[in-house]
PDB file of C-alpha atoms in Angstrom:
ATOM      1  CA  MET A   1       4.211 -35.531  18.371  1.00 44.00           C
ATOM      2  CA  GLY A   2       3.727 -34.961  22.094  1.00 45.00           C
ATOM      3  CA  ALA A   3       1.634 -32.514  23.566  1.00 46.00           C
ATOM      4  CA  SER A   4       4.634 -30.811  25.135  1.00 46.00           C
ATOM      5  CA  PRO A   5       3.309 -26.911  26.206  1.00 48.00           C
ATOM      6  CA  GLN A   6       6.225 -25.415  25.794  1.00 48.00           C
ATOM      7  CA  LEU A   7       6.551 -26.251  22.078  1.00 47.00           C
ATOM      8  CA  LYS A   8       3.059 -25.340  20.893  1.00 42.00           C
ATOM      9  CA  PRO A   9       3.548 -22.010  19.105  1.00 51.00           C
ATOM     10  CA  LEU A  10       1.801 -19.062  20.535  1.00 56.00           C
ATOM     11  CA  GLN A  11      -1.610 -18.341  18.686  1.00 68.00           C
ATOM     12  CA  GLN A  12      -1.141 -15.256  16.648  1.00 86.00           C
ATOM     13  CA  LYS A  13      -3.459 -12.460  17.009  1.00 94.00           C
ATOM     14  CA  LEU A  14      -4.962 -11.314  13.870  1.00 96.00           C
ATOM     15  CA  ILE A  15      -5.063  -7.546  13.152  1.00 96.00           C
ATOM     16  CA  LEU A  16      -7.462  -6.114  10.290  1.00 97.00           C
ATOM     17  CA  ILE A  17      -6.449  -2.807   8.931  1.00 97.00           C
ATOM     18  CA  VAL A  18      -8.967  -0.614   7.158  1.00 96.00           C
ATOM     19  CA  ASP A  19      -7.569   2.519   5.520  1.00 94.00           C
ATOM     20  CA  ASP A  20      -8.334   4.035   1.632  1.00 91.00           C
ATOM     21  CA  THR A  21      -4.750   5.685   1.878  1.00 93.00           C
ATOM     22  CA  PRO A  22      -2.241   2.761   0.811  1.00 94.00           C
ATOM     23  CA  THR A  23       0.731   4.627   2.366  1.00 94.00           C
ATOM     24  CA  ASN A  24      -0.890   4.358   5.960  1.00 94.00           C
ATOM     25  CA  ILE A  25      -1.808   0.721   5.357  1.00 95.00           C
ATOM     26  CA  GLY A  26       1.782   0.409   4.830  1.00 94.00           C
ATOM     27  CA  VAL A  27       3.427   1.603   7.749  1.00 92.00           C
ATOM     28  CA  ILE A  28       0.424   0.540  10.148  1.00 93.00           C
ATOM     29  CA  SER A  29       0.787  -2.974   8.704  1.00 94.00           C
ATOM     30  CA  GLY A  30       4.960  -2.438   8.320  1.00 92.00           C
ATOM     31  CA  ALA A  31       4.838  -1.786  12.130  1.00 90.00           C
ATOM     32  CA  LEU A  32       2.757  -4.919  12.914  1.00 92.00           C
ATOM     33  CA  ARG A  33       3.849  -7.856  10.432  1.00 90.00           C
ATOM     34  CA  ASP A  34       6.368  -9.048  12.359  1.00 88.00           C
ATOM     35  CA  SER A  35       4.035  -9.751  15.534  1.00 90.00           C
ATOM     36  CA  TYR A  36       1.326  -9.858  14.407  1.00 93.00           C
ATOM     37  CA  LYS A  37      -0.567 -11.627  11.428  1.00 95.00           C
ATOM     38  CA  THR A  38      -2.256  -8.761   9.307  1.00 97.00           C
ATOM     39  CA  LYS A  39      -5.157  -8.491   7.138  1.00 97.00           C
ATOM     40  CA  VAL A  40      -6.016  -5.340   4.846  1.00 97.00           C
ATOM     41  CA  ALA A  41      -8.753  -3.813   3.362  1.00 97.00           C
ATOM     42  CA  THR A  42      -8.705  -0.316   1.062  1.00 95.00           C
ATOM     43  CA  ASN A  43     -12.438   0.573   1.656  1.00 93.00           C
ATOM     44  CA  GLY A  44     -15.326  -0.529   4.403  1.00 92.00           C
ATOM     45  CA  ALA A  45     -17.381  -3.361   2.329  1.00 94.00           C
ATOM     46  CA  LYS A  46     -14.073  -5.257   1.686  1.00 95.00           C
ATOM     47  CA  ALA A  47     -13.500  -4.667   5.631  1.00 95.00           C
ATOM     48  CA  LEU A  48     -16.676  -6.412   6.346  1.00 95.00           C
ATOM     49  CA  SER A  49     -16.408  -9.260   4.150  1.00 95.00           C
ATOM     50  CA  ILE A  50     -12.944 -10.037   5.862  1.00 96.00           C
ATOM     51  CA  ALA A  51     -14.527  -9.650   9.746  1.00 94.00           C
ATOM     52  CA  ALA A  52     -17.095 -11.864   8.545  1.00 95.00           C
ATOM     53  CA  GLU A  53     -14.767 -14.807   7.671  1.00 94.00           C
ATOM     54  CA  GLU A  54     -14.304 -17.934   9.764  1.00 93.00           C
ATOM     55  CA  GLU A  55     -10.733 -16.305  11.015  1.00 93.00           C
ATOM     56  CA  LYS A  56     -12.047 -13.392  13.248  1.00 94.00           C
ATOM     57  CA  PRO A  57     -10.212 -10.429  13.793  1.00 95.00           C
ATOM     58  CA  ASP A  58      -8.870 -10.006  17.160  1.00 95.00           C
ATOM     59  CA  LEU A  59      -8.597  -6.301  16.266  1.00 95.00           C
ATOM     60  CA  ILE A  60      -9.761  -4.063  13.525  1.00 95.00           C
ATOM     61  CA  LEU A  61      -7.814  -0.606  13.015  1.00 95.00           C
ATOM     62  CA  LEU A  62     -10.262   1.351  11.106  1.00 91.00           C
ATOM     63  CA  ASP A  63      -9.360   4.749   9.594  1.00 82.00           C
ATOM     64  CA  VAL A  64     -11.890   7.709  10.245  1.00 72.00           C
ATOM     65  CA  MET A  65     -12.448   9.279   6.851  1.00 67.00           C
ATOM     66  CA  MET A  66     -13.256   6.921   3.759  1.00 67.00           C
ATOM     67  CA  PRO A  67     -15.089   7.545   0.770  1.00 65.00           C
ATOM     68  CA  GLU A  68     -17.970   5.540  -0.403  1.00 63.00           C
ATOM     69  CA  MET A  69     -19.063   3.802   3.090  1.00 63.00           C
ATOM     70  CA  ASP A  70     -17.576   5.913   6.381  1.00 61.00           C
ATOM     71  CA  THR A  71     -16.664   4.637   9.135  1.00 62.00           C
ATOM     72  CA  LYS A  72     -20.028   4.821  11.035  1.00 62.00           C
ATOM     73  CA  SER A  73     -21.491   2.560   8.572  1.00 67.00           C
ATOM     74  CA  VAL A  74     -18.760   0.217   8.945  1.00 66.00           C
ATOM     75  CA  GLY A  75     -18.588  -0.179  12.606  1.00 63.00           C
ATOM     76  CA  GLY A  76     -22.302   0.560  12.980  1.00 56.00           C
TER      77      GLY A  76
ATOM     78  CA  MET B   1      12.752  14.600   6.163  1.00 70.00           C
ATOM     79  CA  ASP B   2      12.712  12.644   9.257  1.00 76.00           C
ATOM     80  CA  THR B   3      13.585   9.083   7.846  1.00 78.00           C
ATOM     81  CA  ALA B   4      14.921   7.764  10.946  1.00 83.00           C
ATOM     82  CA  ALA B   5      11.536   7.753  12.679  1.00 81.00           C
ATOM     83  CA  ALA B   6       9.441   6.877   9.629  1.00 81.00           C
ATOM     84  CA  LEU B   7      11.777   4.090   9.093  1.00 82.00           C
ATOM     85  CA  LYS B   8      11.396   2.648  12.620  1.00 81.00           C
ATOM     86  CA  ARG B   9       7.820   3.555  12.306  1.00 78.00           C
ATOM     87  CA  SER B  10       7.454   1.020   9.092  1.00 75.00           C
ATOM     88  CA  GLY B  11       9.324  -1.802  11.102  1.00 76.00           C
ATOM     89  CA  GLY B  12      12.468  -0.825  10.860  1.00 81.00           C
ATOM     90  CA  ASN B  13      12.533  -2.381   7.532  1.00 86.00           C
ATOM     91  CA  LEU B  14      14.582  -0.307   4.752  1.00 89.00           C
ATOM     92  CA  ASN B  15      13.181  -2.517   1.495  1.00 89.00           C
ATOM     93  CA  ARG B  16       9.799  -1.568   3.011  1.00 91.00           C
ATOM     94  CA  TYR B  17      10.327   1.972   3.825  1.00 92.00           C
ATOM     95  CA  GLU B  18      11.933   2.302   0.129  1.00 93.00           C
ATOM     96  CA  SER B  19       8.978   0.367  -1.420  1.00 93.00           C
ATOM     97  CA  LEU B  20       6.473   2.874   0.412  1.00 94.00           C
ATOM     98  CA  LEU B  21       8.203   5.929  -0.623  1.00 95.00           C
ATOM     99  CA  ARG B  22       7.784   4.381  -4.009  1.00 94.00           C
ATOM    100  CA  ARG B  23       4.074   3.977  -4.134  1.00 95.00           C
ATOM    101  CA  PHE B  24       3.608   7.587  -2.789  1.00 96.00           C
ATOM    102  CA  ALA B  25       5.754   9.013  -5.252  1.00 95.00           C
ATOM    103  CA  GLU B  26       3.613   7.695  -8.049  1.00 93.00           C
ATOM    104  CA  SER B  27       0.216   7.468  -6.147  1.00 92.00           C
ATOM    105  CA  GLN B  28       0.564  11.331  -5.116  1.00 95.00           C
ATOM    106  CA  ALA B  29       1.861  12.472  -8.505  1.00 95.00           C
ATOM    107  CA  THR B  30      -1.542  13.894  -9.643  1.00 96.00           C
ATOM    108  CA  ALA B  31      -2.790  14.681  -5.980  1.00 97.00           C
ATOM    109  CA  ILE B  32      -2.390  18.502  -6.833  1.00 97.00           C
ATOM    110  CA  ASP B  33      -4.212  18.246 -10.532  1.00 97.00           C
ATOM    111  CA  ASP B  34      -6.765  15.642  -8.559  1.00 97.00           C
ATOM    112  CA  ILE B  35      -8.095  18.473  -5.512  1.00 97.00           C
ATOM    113  CA  ARG B  36      -8.061  21.126  -8.370  1.00 97.00           C
ATOM    114  CA  VAL B  37     -10.342  19.284 -10.877  1.00 97.00           C
ATOM    115  CA  ALA B  38     -12.623  18.349  -7.725  1.00 97.00           C
ATOM    116  CA  MET B  39     -12.623  21.919  -6.436  1.00 96.00           C
ATOM    117  CA  VAL B  40     -13.604  23.131 -10.085  1.00 95.00           C
ATOM    118  CA  ALA B  41     -16.467  20.470  -9.871  1.00 97.00           C
ATOM    119  CA  LYS B  42     -17.224  21.912  -6.224  1.00 95.00           C
ATOM    120  CA  ASP B  43     -16.608  18.816  -4.942  1.00 96.00           C
ATOM    121  CA  THR B  44     -15.109  20.009  -1.850  1.00 95.00           C
ATOM    122  CA  SER B  45     -15.307  16.809   0.301  1.00 94.00           C
ATOM    123  CA  THR B  46     -13.300  14.926  -2.230  1.00 95.00           C
ATOM    124  CA  ALA B  47     -10.783  17.699  -2.394  1.00 97.00           C
ATOM    125  CA  ARG B  48     -10.736  17.813   1.479  1.00 96.00           C
ATOM    126  CA  ARG B  49     -10.345  14.023   1.581  1.00 94.00           C
ATOM    127  CA  LEU B  50      -7.546  14.247  -0.772  1.00 96.00           C
ATOM    128  CA  ALA B  51      -5.576  16.962   1.005  1.00 97.00           C
ATOM    129  CA  HIS B  52      -6.164  14.443   3.930  1.00 95.00           C
ATOM    130  CA  SER B  53      -5.145  11.673   2.661  1.00 95.00           C
ATOM    131  CA  LEU B  54      -1.339  13.653   1.570  1.00 97.00           C
ATOM    132  CA  LYS B  55      -1.423  14.948   5.051  1.00 96.00           C
ATOM    133  CA  GLY B  56      -1.601  11.442   7.002  1.00 94.00           C
ATOM    134  CA  ALA B  57       1.119   9.675   4.090  1.00 95.00           C
ATOM    135  CA  ALA B  58       3.198  12.557   4.556  1.00 96.00           C
ATOM    136  CA  ALA B  59       3.178  12.353   7.973  1.00 94.00           C
ATOM    137  CA  ASN B  60       3.647   8.635   8.370  1.00 92.00           C
ATOM    138  CA  LEU B  61       6.354   8.354   5.551  1.00 93.00           C
ATOM    139  CA  GLY B  62       8.597  11.290   7.456  1.00 92.00           C
ATOM    140  CA  LEU B  63       7.980  13.910   5.011  1.00 95.00           C
ATOM    141  CA  SER B  64       6.875  16.319   8.297  1.00 94.00           C
ATOM    142  CA  ALA B  65       7.027  19.938   6.417  1.00 96.00           C
ATOM    143  CA  LEU B  66       5.066  18.590   3.215  1.00 97.00           C
ATOM    144  CA  ALA B  67       2.712  17.090   6.109  1.00 97.00           C
ATOM    145  CA  GLU B  68       2.090  20.357   7.471  1.00 97.00           C
ATOM    146  CA  VAL B  69       1.365  22.162   4.094  1.00 98.00           C
ATOM    147  CA  ALA B  70      -1.057  20.052   3.513  1.00 98.00           C
ATOM    148  CA  ALA B  71      -2.777  20.126   6.795  1.00 97.00           C
ATOM    149  CA  ARG B  72      -2.834  23.876   5.897  1.00 98.00           C
ATOM    150  CA  ALA B  73      -4.740  23.076   2.838  1.00 98.00           C
ATOM    151  CA  GLU B  74      -6.982  20.759   4.191  1.00 97.00           C
ATOM    152  CA  SER B  75      -8.435  23.100   6.746  1.00 97.00           C
ATOM    153  CA  ALA B  76      -8.162  26.458   3.739  1.00 97.00           C
ATOM    154  CA  ILE B  77     -10.725  24.158   2.084  1.00 97.00           C
ATOM    155  CA  GLU B  78     -12.513  23.304   5.027  1.00 95.00           C
ATOM    156  CA  SER B  79     -12.919  26.918   5.706  1.00 96.00           C
ATOM    157  CA  GLU B  80     -13.215  28.068   2.058  1.00 94.00           C
ATOM    158  CA  GLN B  81     -10.533  30.604   2.475  1.00 94.00           C
ATOM    159  CA  ASP B  82      -7.011  31.240   1.004  1.00 95.00           C
ATOM    160  CA  ILE B  83      -7.963  28.245  -0.917  1.00 95.00           C
ATOM    161  CA  PRO B  84      -5.422  28.987  -4.470  1.00 95.00           C
ATOM    162  CA  LEU B  85      -2.645  30.416  -1.886  1.00 96.00           C
ATOM    163  CA  ALA B  86      -2.897  27.115  -0.015  1.00 97.00           C
ATOM    164  CA  LEU B  87      -2.930  24.613  -3.325  1.00 97.00           C
ATOM    165  CA  GLU B  88       0.263  26.745  -4.562  1.00 97.00           C
ATOM    166  CA  SER B  89       2.162  26.029  -1.610  1.00 98.00           C
ATOM    167  CA  LEU B  90       1.143  22.304  -1.303  1.00 98.00           C
ATOM    168  CA  SER B  91       2.056  22.135  -5.377  1.00 98.00           C
ATOM    169  CA  HIS B  92       5.595  23.463  -4.307  1.00 98.00           C
ATOM    170  CA  SER B  93       6.081  21.346  -1.298  1.00 98.00           C
ATOM    171  CA  LEU B  94       4.904  18.441  -3.278  1.00 98.00           C
ATOM    172  CA  ASP B  95       7.021  18.635  -6.184  1.00 97.00           C
ATOM    173  CA  SER B  96       9.949  19.494  -3.708  1.00 96.00           C
ATOM    174  CA  SER B  97       9.283  16.197  -1.527  1.00 96.00           C
ATOM    175  CA  LEU B  98       8.702  14.038  -4.752  1.00 96.00           C
ATOM    176  CA  ASP B  99      11.966  15.429  -6.218  1.00 95.00           C
ATOM    177  CA  THR B 100      14.189  14.075  -3.179  1.00 93.00           C
ATOM    178  CA  ILE B 101      12.577  10.797  -3.183  1.00 94.00           C
ATOM    179  CA  ARG B 102      12.705   9.914  -6.983  1.00 92.00           C
ATOM    180  CA  ARG B 103      16.795  11.118  -6.502  1.00 92.00           C
ATOM    181  CA  ALA B 104      17.404   9.244  -3.048  1.00 90.00           C
ATOM    182  CA  LEU B 105      15.802   5.961  -4.202  1.00 90.00           C
ATOM    183  CA  PRO B 106      17.885   3.411  -5.840  1.00 84.00           C
ATOM    184  CA  LYS B 107      16.573   1.822  -8.986  1.00 82.00           C
ATOM    185  CA  GLU B 108      14.211  -1.346  -8.827  1.00 78.00           C
ATOM    186  CA  ALA B 109      15.780  -4.520 -10.289  1.00 71.00           C
ATOM    187  CA  ALA B 110      13.993  -5.027 -13.381  1.00 71.00           C
ATOM    188  CA  PRO B 111      13.842  -8.086 -16.045  1.00 69.00           C
ATOM    189  CA  THR B 112      16.963  -8.506 -18.090  1.00 66.00           C
ATOM    190  CA  ASN B 113      15.368 -11.032 -20.352  1.00 58.00           C
ATOM    191  CA  SER B 114      14.013 -10.135 -23.613  1.00 52.00           C
ATOM    192  CA  ALA B 115      12.080 -13.733 -23.970  1.00 51.00           C
ATOM    193  CA  VAL B 116      10.991 -16.162 -21.167  1.00 52.00           C
ATOM    194  CA  ALA B 117      13.068 -18.950 -21.101  1.00 54.00           C
ATOM    195  CA  VAL B 118      11.142 -22.141 -20.359  1.00 54.00           C
ATOM    196  CA  LYS B 119      13.827 -23.624 -18.242  1.00 58.00           C
ATOM    197  CA  ASP B 120      13.311 -20.888 -15.602  1.00 68.00           C
ATOM    198  CA  LEU B 121       9.188 -21.329 -14.946  1.00 78.00           C
ATOM    199  CA  ALA B 122       9.678 -23.437 -12.486  1.00 77.00           C
ATOM    200  CA  VAL B 123      12.104 -20.530 -10.308  1.00 76.00           C
ATOM    201  CA  ALA B 124       8.469 -18.327 -10.615  1.00 80.00           C
ATOM    202  CA  THR B 125       5.805 -20.855 -10.124  1.00 88.00           C
ATOM    203  CA  GLN B 126       6.386 -21.191  -6.761  1.00 90.00           C
ATOM    204  CA  PRO B 127       6.255 -17.519  -5.626  1.00 93.00           C
ATOM    205  CA  LEU B 128       3.439 -16.770  -7.603  1.00 95.00           C
ATOM    206  CA  VAL B 129       1.658 -19.467  -6.330  1.00 95.00           C
ATOM    207  CA  ARG B 130       2.258 -18.193  -2.552  1.00 96.00           C
ATOM    208  CA  LEU B 131       1.594 -14.445  -3.786  1.00 97.00           C
ATOM    209  CA  LYS B 132      -1.635 -15.860  -4.996  1.00 97.00           C
ATOM    210  CA  LYS B 133      -2.877 -17.551  -1.877  1.00 97.00           C
ATOM    211  CA  LEU B 134      -1.416 -14.072  -0.017  1.00 98.00           C
ATOM    212  CA  LEU B 135      -3.970 -12.047  -1.654  1.00 98.00           C
ATOM    213  CA  GLU B 136      -6.644 -14.199  -1.328  1.00 97.00           C
ATOM    214  CA  ASN B 137      -6.305 -14.307   2.139  1.00 97.00           C
ATOM    215  CA  ASP B 138      -6.008 -10.224   2.102  1.00 98.00           C
ATOM    216  CA  ASP B 139      -3.028 -10.996   4.156  1.00 97.00           C
ATOM    217  CA  GLY B 140      -0.573  -8.009   4.853  1.00 96.00           C
ATOM    218  CA  ASP B 141       2.852 -10.160   4.347  1.00 96.00           C
ATOM    219  CA  ALA B 142       1.879  -9.886   0.865  1.00 97.00           C
ATOM    220  CA  ALA B 143       3.346  -6.334   0.794  1.00 95.00           C
ATOM    221  CA  ASP B 144       6.871  -8.019   1.807  1.00 94.00           C
ATOM    222  CA  PHE B 145       6.698 -11.212  -0.070  1.00 96.00           C
ATOM    223  CA  ILE B 146       6.661  -9.383  -3.485  1.00 95.00           C
ATOM    224  CA  LEU B 147       9.506  -7.806  -2.638  1.00 93.00           C
ATOM    225  CA  ASP B 148      11.515 -10.600  -2.190  1.00 92.00           C
ATOM    226  CA  ALA B 149      10.125 -12.656  -4.574  1.00 92.00           C
ATOM    227  CA  ARG B 150      10.944  -9.749  -7.195  1.00 91.00           C
ATOM    228  CA  PRO B 151      14.492 -11.021  -8.014  1.00 87.00           C
ATOM    229  CA  SER B 152      12.925 -14.781  -8.908  1.00 87.00           C
ATOM    230  CA  LEU B 153       9.923 -13.098 -10.855  1.00 90.00           C
ATOM    231  CA  CYS B 154      12.134 -10.614 -12.840  1.00 87.00           C
ATOM    232  CA  GLU B 155      13.237 -14.288 -14.413  1.00 83.00           C
ATOM    233  CA  VAL B 156       9.951 -14.691 -16.071  1.00 87.00           C
ATOM    234  CA  LEU B 157       7.871 -11.668 -16.092  1.00 90.00           C
ATOM    235  CA  THR B 158       8.064  -8.640 -18.760  1.00 90.00           C
ATOM    236  CA  VAL B 159       8.666  -5.527 -17.415  1.00 90.00           C
ATOM    237  CA  ALA B 160       5.312  -4.506 -17.950  1.00 93.00           C
ATOM    238  CA  GLU B 161       3.837  -7.194 -15.816  1.00 94.00           C
ATOM    239  CA  ILE B 162       6.737  -6.569 -12.892  1.00 93.00           C
ATOM    240  CA  ASP B 163       5.385  -3.021 -12.577  1.00 93.00           C
ATOM    241  CA  ALA B 164       2.111  -4.004 -12.516  1.00 95.00           C
ATOM    242  CA  LEU B 165       2.068  -6.369  -9.763  1.00 96.00           C
ATOM    243  CA  VAL B 166       4.380  -4.581  -7.439  1.00 95.00           C
ATOM    244  CA  GLN B 167       2.160  -1.574  -7.689  1.00 95.00           C
ATOM    245  CA  GLN B 168      -0.815  -3.328  -7.000  1.00 97.00           C
ATOM    246  CA  VAL B 169       0.212  -5.377  -4.154  1.00 97.00           C
ATOM    247  CA  GLY B 170       2.003  -2.411  -2.907  1.00 96.00           C
ATOM    248  CA  ASN B 171      -0.752  -0.272  -3.052  1.00 96.00           C
ATOM    249  CA  PHE B 172      -2.714  -2.918  -1.711  1.00 97.00           C
ATOM    250  CA  ALA B 173      -4.908  -3.473  -4.604  1.00 97.00           C
ATOM    251  CA  TYR B 174      -5.289  -7.037  -3.827  1.00 98.00           C
ATOM    252  CA  SER B 175      -8.520  -7.474  -6.424  1.00 97.00           C
ATOM    253  CA  ASN B 176      -6.427  -5.826  -9.328  1.00 97.00           C
ATOM    254  CA  ALA B 177      -3.532  -7.973  -8.261  1.00 98.00           C
ATOM    255  CA  LEU B 178      -5.079 -11.044  -8.201  1.00 98.00           C
ATOM    256  CA  GLN B 179      -6.552 -10.284 -12.188  1.00 97.00           C
ATOM    257  CA  SER B 180      -2.716  -9.528 -13.300  1.00 97.00           C
ATOM    258  CA  LEU B 181      -1.547 -12.857 -11.379  1.00 96.00           C
ATOM    259  CA  SER B 182      -4.286 -14.848 -13.478  1.00 96.00           C
ATOM    260  CA  ALA B 183      -2.946 -13.262 -16.659  1.00 96.00           C
ATOM    261  CA  ILE B 184       0.093 -14.083 -16.081  1.00 94.00           C
ATOM    262  CA  ALA B 185      -0.632 -17.470 -15.428  1.00 94.00           C
ATOM    263  CA  THR B 186      -2.290 -17.777 -18.951  1.00 94.00           C
ATOM    264  CA  ARG B 187       0.287 -16.061 -20.810  1.00 92.00           C
ATOM    265  CA  LEU B 188       2.851 -19.041 -19.227  1.00 90.00           C
ATOM    266  CA  SER B 189       0.210 -21.632 -18.907  1.00 89.00           C
ATOM    267  CA  ILE B 190       1.117 -22.644 -15.845  1.00 88.00           C
ATOM    268  CA  PRO B 191      -1.684 -23.524 -12.733  1.00 87.00           C
ATOM    269  CA  LEU B 192      -1.698 -21.382  -9.913  1.00 85.00           C
ATOM    270  CA  GLU B 193      -3.335 -23.641  -7.298  1.00 78.00           C
TER     271      GLU B 193
END
């Protein structure tokens, strides 16, 4: 395979969507899935473990009102 | 119901939108009871959060009237004023929305087989392996994949297995879905690696 720049696939940006309401994850990821790679988490703890993985999200969309671990403790 | 805008918001994909409505109807069926239970337990923060979730989900799906009534219930809970009345309106509005959704949605394809035909195992193995990979990666694409793979999965899975899997994936409860997958793999004696 030659290193032809125009054949190189565009690197897809990764967006992590965090929300405890599945409908909201569904709508948001549905709007983004066709253009971006998406990862999903229904709670803050899971979001942190995904964010700590090797493949770092380029953007994290974090719900502001979640039970257990609130947004401040995830984001802070 | 503003379906056109909501459909556009969820990526213009009808299957996706239908699936979201289905999961919404399942998951919000007990919402009012849950809010009332929380209020009785004087757990207003849970009650408020439930009303808040219902509001957001309804708005996202184009159920604007329901979203508005849920918003009023949320403020009623917050200000501790006219809560019974607000919950009564919310209950009516939710019932009517759920009724509309259930009547509008086409019936989902269900397994027709009573027993698993061994020859069809290969048909389902590949999608199950792929699904497992998507779930392990917390990949948002799993929600589309389960809809596309449903017909092949119907060949070998039982009604209960399909229903559980589709619900868990559609609700983004990926760890539960992975447990279901592993039980399915054990029953069918197929490795999913």
